[in-house]
């Protein structure tokens, strides 16, 4: 039993009506298992989904800004107002500078929002843990979207990331992601010491998304 955070990315299947449907599936499955299931959705879908479901809803990104003259940007206050539990920070597909990650983690904390800082290897995981986020999530970029699970293909990255993060910050929770698709991949991640997984395509793009999520958490 662990955390399963589903990143809807900008997949067609993860946006608009289809995103609302998927969030409802996640809510339904969450009610039938002991795992913590949450979703990370686009800024455009955030308000609607946060209203529609009782599970935690995260933003996929926030910009490192205060309110002010910043065109086309969103800040942590805005996602909080829309009902977000927190945000992914520094996803491989939306990288940030170190100072910006620090700013966002502190800002989310000051607003009592949860931060999930994504990293790409063991040393960046340790560096991210030092910024004191709630979670770090290590995802080797070359495995993202491949269906080749990090927990099987690069178990040492998961194991060593857990050790490195905890040695820097014993309170930080460690997730892993990239290629996680089925229960075996998830269970392997937990066995390696991760507290859960951050995943996307295995659920968002599955033909039967409900069945895929049920299988992931061991309900099938
Ligand atoms: O944020 C999760 C992600 O980058 C992993 O993607 O499709 O390999 O599960 P995927």
mmCIF file of C-alpha atoms and ligand atoms in Angstrom:
data_model
loop_
_atom_site.group_PDB
_atom_site.id
_atom_site.type_symbol
_atom_site.label_atom_id
_atom_site.label_comp_id
_atom_site.label_asym_id
_atom_site.label_seq_id
_atom_site.Cartn_x
_atom_site.Cartn_y
_atom_site.Cartn_z
ATOM 1 C CA UNK A 1 0.000 0.000 0.000
ATOM 2 C CA UNK A 2 1.451 3.342 -1.046
ATOM 3 C CA UNK A 3 0.814 6.490 -3.017
ATOM 4 C CA UNK A 4 -0.299 6.492 -6.637
ATOM 5 C CA UNK A 5 -0.227 9.909 -8.259
ATOM 6 C CA UNK A 6 -1.535 9.985 -11.812
ATOM 7 C CA UNK A 7 -0.139 12.774 -13.973
ATOM 8 C CA UNK A 8 -2.629 13.511 -16.755
ATOM 9 C CA UNK A 9 0.045 15.542 -18.640
ATOM 10 C CA UNK A 10 -1.297 17.209 -21.791
ATOM 11 C CA UNK A 11 -2.605 13.928 -23.176
ATOM 12 C CA UNK A 12 -5.858 14.280 -25.069
ATOM 13 C CA UNK A 13 -7.217 11.490 -22.867
ATOM 14 C CA UNK A 14 -6.151 13.506 -19.815
ATOM 15 C CA UNK A 15 -7.802 16.782 -20.654
ATOM 16 C CA UNK A 16 -11.299 18.251 -20.737
ATOM 17 C CA UNK A 17 -14.229 15.821 -20.352
ATOM 18 C CA UNK A 18 -11.969 12.823 -20.508
ATOM 19 C CA UNK A 19 -9.932 14.216 -17.599
ATOM 20 C CA UNK A 20 -13.051 14.608 -15.469
ATOM 21 C CA UNK A 21 -14.038 11.012 -16.284
ATOM 22 C CA UNK A 22 -10.591 9.734 -15.374
ATOM 23 C CA UNK A 23 -10.547 11.676 -12.101
ATOM 24 C CA UNK A 24 -13.903 10.071 -11.232
ATOM 25 C CA UNK A 25 -12.473 6.637 -12.009
ATOM 26 C CA UNK A 26 -9.535 7.426 -9.708
ATOM 27 C CA UNK A 27 -11.944 8.532 -6.982
ATOM 28 C CA UNK A 28 -13.973 5.341 -7.351
ATOM 29 C CA UNK A 29 -10.898 3.087 -7.197
ATOM 30 C CA UNK A 30 -9.475 5.087 -4.265
ATOM 31 C CA UNK A 31 -12.644 4.295 -2.326
ATOM 32 C CA UNK A 32 -12.053 0.570 -2.788
ATOM 33 C CA UNK A 33 -8.378 0.269 -1.849
ATOM 34 C CA UNK A 34 -6.009 1.396 0.888
ATOM 35 C CA UNK A 35 -3.619 3.230 -1.415
ATOM 36 C CA UNK A 36 -3.477 7.024 -1.591
ATOM 37 C CA UNK A 37 -4.647 7.859 -5.119
ATOM 38 C CA UNK A 38 -4.416 11.430 -6.398
ATOM 39 C CA UNK A 39 -4.376 13.130 -9.788
ATOM 40 C CA UNK A 40 -2.235 15.909 -11.308
ATOM 41 C CA UNK A 41 -4.206 17.793 -13.938
ATOM 42 C CA UNK A 42 -3.769 20.748 -16.281
ATOM 43 C CA UNK A 43 -4.330 24.220 -14.862
ATOM 44 C CA UNK A 44 -7.370 24.558 -17.118
ATOM 45 C CA UNK A 45 -9.060 21.460 -15.684
ATOM 46 C CA UNK A 46 -8.041 21.998 -12.083
ATOM 47 C CA UNK A 47 -11.025 23.967 -10.779
ATOM 48 C CA UNK A 48 -13.647 21.690 -12.316
ATOM 49 C CA UNK A 49 -11.968 18.462 -11.246
ATOM 50 C CA UNK A 50 -11.309 19.697 -7.707
ATOM 51 C CA UNK A 51 -15.047 20.407 -7.420
ATOM 52 C CA UNK A 52 -16.099 17.081 -8.926
ATOM 53 C CA UNK A 53 -14.011 14.639 -6.882
ATOM 54 C CA UNK A 54 -13.108 14.092 -3.247
ATOM 55 C CA UNK A 55 -9.587 12.773 -3.895
ATOM 56 C CA UNK A 56 -6.615 15.151 -3.880
ATOM 57 C CA UNK A 57 -6.048 17.101 -7.071
ATOM 58 C CA UNK A 58 -2.633 18.561 -7.889
ATOM 59 C CA UNK A 59 -1.510 21.079 -10.453
ATOM 60 C CA UNK A 60 1.170 19.849 -12.864
ATOM 61 C CA UNK A 61 3.125 23.076 -12.499
ATOM 62 C CA UNK A 62 3.139 26.513 -10.912
ATOM 63 C CA UNK A 63 5.312 29.414 -11.902
ATOM 64 C CA UNK A 64 7.810 30.904 -9.433
ATOM 65 C CA UNK A 65 6.014 34.228 -9.171
ATOM 66 C CA UNK A 66 4.015 36.414 -6.854
ATOM 67 C CA UNK A 67 0.889 38.170 -8.123
ATOM 68 C CA UNK A 68 1.824 40.920 -10.552
ATOM 69 C CA UNK A 69 2.654 41.728 -14.133
ATOM 70 C CA UNK A 70 3.389 38.205 -15.422
ATOM 71 C CA UNK A 71 1.439 37.374 -18.564
ATOM 72 C CA UNK A 72 0.274 33.797 -19.068
ATOM 73 C CA UNK A 73 1.573 32.572 -15.730
ATOM 74 C CA UNK A 74 -0.051 30.879 -12.718
ATOM 75 C CA UNK A 75 1.119 31.073 -9.126
ATOM 76 C CA UNK A 76 0.612 28.940 -6.033
ATOM 77 C CA UNK A 77 -2.102 31.217 -4.641
ATOM 78 C CA UNK A 78 -4.150 30.699 -7.822
ATOM 79 C CA UNK A 79 -4.052 26.904 -7.647
ATOM 80 C CA UNK A 80 -4.953 26.997 -3.956
ATOM 81 C CA UNK A 81 -7.968 29.157 -4.705
ATOM 82 C CA UNK A 82 -9.102 26.585 -7.283
ATOM 83 C CA UNK A 83 -8.954 23.748 -4.767
ATOM 84 C CA UNK A 84 -5.571 22.158 -5.451
ATOM 85 C CA UNK A 85 -3.915 20.034 -2.791
ATOM 86 C CA UNK A 86 -0.512 21.050 -4.131
ATOM 87 C CA UNK A 87 1.629 20.866 -7.225
ATOM 88 C CA UNK A 88 4.227 18.916 -9.105
ATOM 89 C CA UNK A 89 7.395 20.996 -9.336
ATOM 90 C CA UNK A 90 10.223 20.668 -11.863
ATOM 91 C CA UNK A 91 8.772 17.792 -13.890
ATOM 92 C CA UNK A 92 11.225 16.614 -16.570
ATOM 93 C CA UNK A 93 8.846 18.049 -19.123
ATOM 94 C CA UNK A 94 8.729 21.398 -17.264
ATOM 95 C CA UNK A 95 12.146 21.917 -15.729
ATOM 96 C CA UNK A 96 12.960 24.864 -13.471
ATOM 97 C CA UNK A 97 16.081 26.545 -12.099
ATOM 98 C CA UNK A 98 17.206 25.534 -8.609
ATOM 99 C CA UNK A 99 16.324 28.941 -7.143
ATOM 100 C CA UNK A 100 12.851 28.705 -8.682
ATOM 101 C CA UNK A 101 12.278 25.230 -7.216
ATOM 102 C CA UNK A 102 13.273 26.582 -3.807
ATOM 103 C CA UNK A 103 10.909 29.540 -4.199
ATOM 104 C CA UNK A 104 7.973 27.317 -5.186
ATOM 105 C CA UNK A 105 8.552 24.734 -2.442
ATOM 106 C CA UNK A 106 8.653 27.500 0.196
ATOM 107 C CA UNK A 107 5.633 29.245 -1.262
ATOM 108 C CA UNK A 108 3.595 26.014 -1.369
ATOM 109 C CA UNK A 109 4.559 25.290 2.239
ATOM 110 C CA UNK A 110 3.558 28.776 3.368
ATOM 111 C CA UNK A 111 0.134 28.193 1.788
ATOM 112 C CA UNK A 112 -0.138 24.718 3.368
ATOM 113 C CA UNK A 113 -0.021 23.108 -0.066
ATOM 114 C CA UNK A 114 1.871 19.895 -0.848
ATOM 115 C CA UNK A 115 4.983 19.943 -3.019
ATOM 116 C CA UNK A 116 6.131 17.027 -5.176
ATOM 117 C CA UNK A 117 9.539 17.853 -6.638
ATOM 118 C CA UNK A 118 10.491 15.725 -9.637
ATOM 119 C CA UNK A 119 14.119 14.744 -10.221
ATOM 120 C CA UNK A 120 16.028 12.780 -12.823
ATOM 121 C CA UNK A 121 18.703 10.874 -10.873
ATOM 122 C CA UNK A 122 20.101 10.083 -7.429
ATOM 123 C CA UNK A 123 22.090 13.261 -6.889
ATOM 124 C CA UNK A 124 19.312 15.625 -7.970
ATOM 125 C CA UNK A 125 16.967 13.687 -5.681
ATOM 126 C CA UNK A 126 19.285 14.381 -2.735
ATOM 127 C CA UNK A 127 19.524 18.038 -3.762
ATOM 128 C CA UNK A 128 15.738 18.329 -4.025
ATOM 129 C CA UNK A 129 15.260 16.639 -0.627
ATOM 130 C CA UNK A 130 17.466 19.351 0.915
ATOM 131 C CA UNK A 131 14.867 21.949 -0.119
ATOM 132 C CA UNK A 132 12.423 20.237 2.257
ATOM 133 C CA UNK A 133 9.488 19.436 -0.038
ATOM 134 C CA UNK A 134 6.792 16.965 1.004
ATOM 135 C CA UNK A 135 7.747 14.516 -1.740
ATOM 136 C CA UNK A 136 10.548 13.966 -4.193
ATOM 137 C CA UNK A 137 9.763 11.858 -7.274
ATOM 138 C CA UNK A 138 12.672 10.393 -9.199
ATOM 139 C CA UNK A 139 11.988 9.708 -12.883
ATOM 140 C CA UNK A 140 14.803 8.784 -15.296
ATOM 141 C CA UNK A 141 13.725 10.806 -18.358
ATOM 142 C CA UNK A 142 14.763 8.138 -20.851
ATOM 143 C CA UNK A 143 12.169 5.729 -19.416
ATOM 144 C CA UNK A 144 9.252 8.177 -19.327
ATOM 145 C CA UNK A 145 6.407 7.039 -21.549
ATOM 146 C CA UNK A 146 8.207 3.849 -22.625
ATOM 147 C CA UNK A 147 6.311 1.290 -20.537
ATOM 148 C CA UNK A 148 9.714 0.072 -19.289
ATOM 149 C CA UNK A 149 9.381 0.465 -15.523
ATOM 150 C CA UNK A 150 12.082 2.275 -13.558
ATOM 151 C CA UNK A 151 11.518 -0.143 -10.687
ATOM 152 C CA UNK A 152 12.602 -3.058 -12.914
ATOM 153 C CA UNK A 153 14.983 -1.428 -15.417
ATOM 154 C CA UNK A 154 16.882 0.791 -12.963
ATOM 155 C CA UNK A 155 16.115 -0.507 -9.461
ATOM 156 C CA UNK A 156 19.392 0.945 -8.166
ATOM 157 C CA UNK A 157 18.189 4.447 -9.082
ATOM 158 C CA UNK A 158 15.096 3.981 -6.928
ATOM 159 C CA UNK A 159 16.911 2.331 -4.036
ATOM 160 C CA UNK A 160 19.770 4.830 -4.007
ATOM 161 C CA UNK A 161 17.412 7.784 -4.404
ATOM 162 C CA UNK A 162 15.472 6.658 -1.333
ATOM 163 C CA UNK A 163 18.708 6.315 0.657
ATOM 164 C CA UNK A 164 20.112 9.642 -0.569
ATOM 165 C CA UNK A 165 16.898 11.573 0.033
ATOM 166 C CA UNK A 166 16.326 10.148 3.516
ATOM 167 C CA UNK A 167 19.921 10.782 4.544
ATOM 168 C CA UNK A 168 19.482 14.450 3.664
ATOM 169 C CA UNK A 169 15.940 14.794 4.998
ATOM 170 C CA UNK A 170 14.357 11.990 7.009
ATOM 171 C CA UNK A 171 10.859 13.474 6.622
ATOM 172 C CA UNK A 172 10.705 13.646 2.836
ATOM 173 C CA UNK A 173 8.608 10.997 1.101
ATOM 174 C CA UNK A 174 10.091 9.402 -2.002
ATOM 175 C CA UNK A 175 8.169 8.413 -5.113
ATOM 176 C CA UNK A 176 9.501 6.975 -8.338
ATOM 177 C CA UNK A 177 8.127 7.089 -11.835
ATOM 178 C CA UNK A 178 8.679 6.365 -15.523
ATOM 179 C CA UNK A 179 7.256 3.346 -17.279
ATOM 180 C CA UNK A 180 5.170 2.172 -14.309
ATOM 181 C CA UNK A 181 2.190 0.326 -15.755
ATOM 182 C CA UNK A 182 1.098 -2.649 -13.681
ATOM 183 C CA UNK A 183 0.860 -3.933 -10.129
ATOM 184 C CA UNK A 184 4.162 -5.762 -10.410
ATOM 185 C CA UNK A 185 5.962 -2.493 -11.288
ATOM 186 C CA UNK A 186 4.258 -0.685 -8.394
ATOM 187 C CA UNK A 187 4.990 -3.479 -5.911
ATOM 188 C CA UNK A 188 8.639 -3.520 -7.039
ATOM 189 C CA UNK A 189 8.857 0.232 -6.385
ATOM 190 C CA UNK A 190 7.489 -0.220 -2.855
ATOM 191 C CA UNK A 191 9.904 -3.118 -2.248
ATOM 192 C CA UNK A 192 12.789 -0.831 -3.179
ATOM 193 C CA UNK A 193 11.740 1.588 -0.443
ATOM 194 C CA UNK A 194 9.724 4.095 -2.471
ATOM 195 C CA UNK A 195 6.534 5.293 -0.810
ATOM 196 C CA UNK A 196 4.647 5.293 -4.071
ATOM 197 C CA UNK A 197 4.679 6.029 -7.768
ATOM 198 C CA UNK A 198 4.090 8.947 -10.098
ATOM 199 C CA UNK A 199 2.771 7.647 -13.391
ATOM 200 C CA UNK A 200 0.988 8.748 -16.528
ATOM 201 C CA UNK A 201 0.681 6.824 -19.806
ATOM 202 C CA UNK A 202 0.048 3.394 -18.246
ATOM 203 C CA UNK A 203 -3.254 4.684 -16.871
ATOM 204 C CA UNK A 204 -4.130 7.809 -18.879
ATOM 205 C CA UNK A 205 -3.661 6.104 -22.248
ATOM 206 C CA UNK A 206 -4.931 2.634 -21.275
ATOM 207 C CA UNK A 207 -7.837 1.271 -23.368
ATOM 208 C CA UNK A 208 -9.738 0.498 -20.181
ATOM 209 C CA UNK A 209 -8.543 3.064 -17.643
ATOM 210 C CA UNK A 210 -10.619 1.739 -14.771
ATOM 211 C CA UNK A 211 -9.336 -1.811 -15.267
ATOM 212 C CA UNK A 212 -5.753 -0.538 -15.560
ATOM 213 C CA UNK A 213 -5.967 1.395 -12.291
ATOM 214 C CA UNK A 214 -7.697 -1.479 -10.504
ATOM 215 C CA UNK A 215 -4.942 -3.824 -11.650
ATOM 216 C CA UNK A 216 -2.240 -1.354 -10.595
ATOM 217 C CA UNK A 217 -3.443 -1.262 -6.994
ATOM 218 C CA UNK A 218 -4.096 -5.000 -6.874
ATOM 219 C CA UNK A 219 -7.900 -5.044 -7.105
ATOM 220 C CA UNK A 220 -7.771 -7.432 -10.103
HETATM 221 O O1 LIG B 1 4.930 12.237 -14.221
HETATM 222 C C1 LIG B 1 4.894 10.897 -14.544
HETATM 223 C C2 LIG B 1 5.668 10.577 -15.727
HETATM 224 O O2 LIG B 1 6.612 11.455 -16.196
HETATM 225 C C3 LIG B 1 5.907 9.159 -16.019
HETATM 226 O O3 LIG B 1 5.285 8.967 -17.238
HETATM 227 O O4 LIG B 1 4.073 7.729 -18.916
HETATM 228 O O5 LIG B 1 6.211 6.831 -18.018
HETATM 229 O O6 LIG B 1 4.185 6.840 -16.574
HETATM 230 P P1 LIG B 1 4.917 7.505 -17.714
#
